[in-house]
Amino acid sequence: KKLKVLGVAGSLRKGSYNKALLRAALEESPEDVELEVFDLEGIPPYNQDLDNDMPAKVKEFKSKIKAADAILIATPEYNYSVPGVLKNAIDWASRPPGDNSWDDKPVAIMSASIGMLAGARAQYHLRQTFVYINMHPVNRPEIMVPFAADKVDANGRVTDEKTRRKIKELLESLASWTRRLKR
Ligand code: FNR
């Protein structure tokens, strides 16, 4: 049976390099993986008053997460941390108490940056959050794409072969990690 993986980008912009990583992941998916990408556009700022009356888009997000065997996140680093857009979506889906959609899910992270450190700091902040929401991150390979502007063309395609190969490896690693956890 194919593994269902839900891809989420931590950037809303059309020309996002991180969205480009997810598009490359769609193209490089191994046979046994069915990847679907969810766009965070339209998820409002988190408000605890709505925990028992969540917006439709959040409900949809939560049910997609629950239906997935594993999660793939591609995120930029904003000011040395996780972009608010992504953290906000993580917070919504972790609620209400007793209905944390992320619970027990395997997850893999990628990050792309125009800079040299390639989002490494955001990745480690994200891993800290995974502890509380009880997600199980893949450790290797670590995919941090520096100088992303040189590796994505005008159509938003990742042209760098080494990056594409790494993405494929990450998906293979996520798939075998997920099957291991399911045993
Ligand atoms: C950035 N950028 C950035 N890059 C980085 O490597 N470390 C950082 O801390 C930050 N901080 C930061 C803050 C804010 C508010 C913005 C808008 C940008 C640059 C970032 O790498 C670049 O904008 C990427 O193109 C963002 O990813 P997407 O949108 O292309 O996926």
PDB file of C-alpha atoms and ligand atoms in Angstrom, residues 9-20 74-81 83 112-122 148-149, ligand 1:
ATOM      1  CA  ALA A   9       5.433  24.908   2.682  1.00  0.00           C
ATOM      2  CA  GLY A  10       6.199  27.580   5.274  1.00  0.00           C
ATOM      3  CA  SER A  11       6.012  30.321   2.634  1.00  0.00           C
ATOM      4  CA  LEU A  12       2.934  31.741   0.932  1.00  0.00           C
ATOM      5  CA  ARG A  13       4.648  33.569  -1.922  1.00  0.00           C
ATOM      6  CA  LYS A  14       4.107  32.330  -5.458  1.00  0.00           C
ATOM      7  CA  GLY A  15       7.800  32.255  -6.342  1.00  0.00           C
ATOM      8  CA  SER A  16       8.780  30.524  -3.095  1.00  0.00           C
ATOM      9  CA  TYR A  17      11.951  28.412  -3.273  1.00  0.00           C
ATOM     10  CA  ASN A  18      10.487  26.173  -0.599  1.00  0.00           C
ATOM     11  CA  LYS A  19       7.376  25.576  -2.689  1.00  0.00           C
ATOM     12  CA  ALA A  20       9.814  24.689  -5.484  1.00  0.00           C
ATOM     13  CA  ALA A  74       9.645  22.742   3.364  1.00  0.00           C
ATOM     14  CA  THR A  75      10.233  26.017   5.110  1.00  0.00           C
ATOM     15  CA  PRO A  76      12.187  29.243   4.897  1.00  0.00           C
ATOM     16  CA  GLU A  77      13.947  30.684   7.922  1.00  0.00           C
ATOM     17  CA  TYR A  78      12.633  34.060   9.053  1.00  0.00           C
ATOM     18  CA  ASN A  79      14.794  36.006  11.480  1.00  0.00           C
ATOM     19  CA  TYR A  80      16.644  32.873  12.556  1.00  0.00           C
ATOM     20  CA  SER A  81      13.457  30.929  13.269  1.00  0.00           C
ATOM     21  CA  PRO A  83       8.073  31.651   9.861  1.00  0.00           C
ATOM     22  CA  ALA A 112      15.749  26.679   1.259  1.00  0.00           C
ATOM     23  CA  SER A 113      17.291  30.090   1.799  1.00  0.00           C
ATOM     24  CA  ILE A 114      18.878  32.777  -0.299  1.00  0.00           C
ATOM     25  CA  GLY A 115      21.684  32.784   2.261  1.00  0.00           C
ATOM     26  CA  MET A 116      24.541  30.519   3.209  1.00  0.00           C
ATOM     27  CA  LEU A 117      23.156  28.814   6.340  1.00  0.00           C
ATOM     28  CA  ALA A 118      20.148  27.583   4.381  1.00  0.00           C
ATOM     29  CA  GLY A 119      17.558  27.692   7.151  1.00  0.00           C
ATOM     30  CA  ALA A 120      19.411  25.419   9.569  1.00  0.00           C
ATOM     31  CA  ARG A 121      18.341  27.462  12.586  1.00  0.00           C
ATOM     32  CA  ALA A 122      14.674  27.281  11.608  1.00  0.00           C
ATOM     33  CA  ALA A 148      18.436  28.824  -3.543  1.00  0.00           C
ATOM     34  CA  ALA A 149      18.098  31.598  -6.134  1.00  0.00           C
TER      35      ALA A 149
HETATM   36  C1  FNR B   1      14.278  36.271   5.477  1.00  0.00           C
HETATM   37  N1  FNR B   1      15.334  35.537   4.935  1.00  0.00           N
HETATM   38  C2  FNR B   1      16.191  34.846   5.803  1.00  0.00           C
HETATM   39  N2  FNR B   1      17.087  33.917   5.322  1.00  0.00           N
HETATM   40  C3  FNR B   1      17.862  33.209   6.195  1.00  0.00           C
HETATM   41  O1  FNR B   1      18.629  32.349   5.762  1.00  0.00           O
HETATM   42  N3  FNR B   1      17.791  33.438   7.541  1.00  0.00           N
HETATM   43  C4  FNR B   1      16.930  34.337   8.086  1.00  0.00           C
HETATM   44  O2  FNR B   1      16.881  34.493   9.293  1.00  0.00           O
HETATM   45  C5  FNR B   1      16.096  35.081   7.201  1.00  0.00           C
HETATM   46  N4  FNR B   1      15.196  36.000   7.676  1.00  0.00           N
HETATM   47  C6  FNR B   1      14.224  36.496   6.870  1.00  0.00           C
HETATM   48  C7  FNR B   1      13.152  37.202   7.416  1.00  0.00           C
HETATM   49  C8  FNR B   1      12.117  37.623   6.615  1.00  0.00           C
HETATM   50  C9  FNR B   1      10.941  38.336   7.232  1.00  0.00           C
HETATM   51  C10 FNR B   1      12.149  37.369   5.212  1.00  0.00           C
HETATM   52  C11 FNR B   1      11.011  37.815   4.321  1.00  0.00           C
HETATM   53  C12 FNR B   1      13.216  36.730   4.667  1.00  0.00           C
HETATM   54  C13 FNR B   1      15.511  35.389   3.484  1.00  0.00           C
HETATM   55  C14 FNR B   1      14.868  34.127   2.953  1.00  0.00           C
HETATM   56  O3  FNR B   1      15.849  33.110   2.899  1.00  0.00           O
HETATM   57  C15 FNR B   1      14.329  34.357   1.534  1.00  0.00           C
HETATM   58  O4  FNR B   1      13.384  35.406   1.547  1.00  0.00           O
HETATM   59  C16 FNR B   1      13.705  33.102   0.951  1.00  0.00           C
HETATM   60  O5  FNR B   1      13.482  33.298  -0.425  1.00  0.00           O
HETATM   61  C17 FNR B   1      12.394  32.778   1.658  1.00  0.00           C
HETATM   62  O6  FNR B   1      11.891  31.523   1.247  1.00  0.00           O
HETATM   63  P1  FNR B   1      10.808  31.362   0.070  1.00  0.00           P
HETATM   64  O7  FNR B   1       9.706  32.360   0.269  1.00  0.00           O
HETATM   65  O8  FNR B   1      11.550  31.587  -1.214  1.00  0.00           O
HETATM   66  O9  FNR B   1      10.348  29.948   0.203  1.00  0.00           O
END
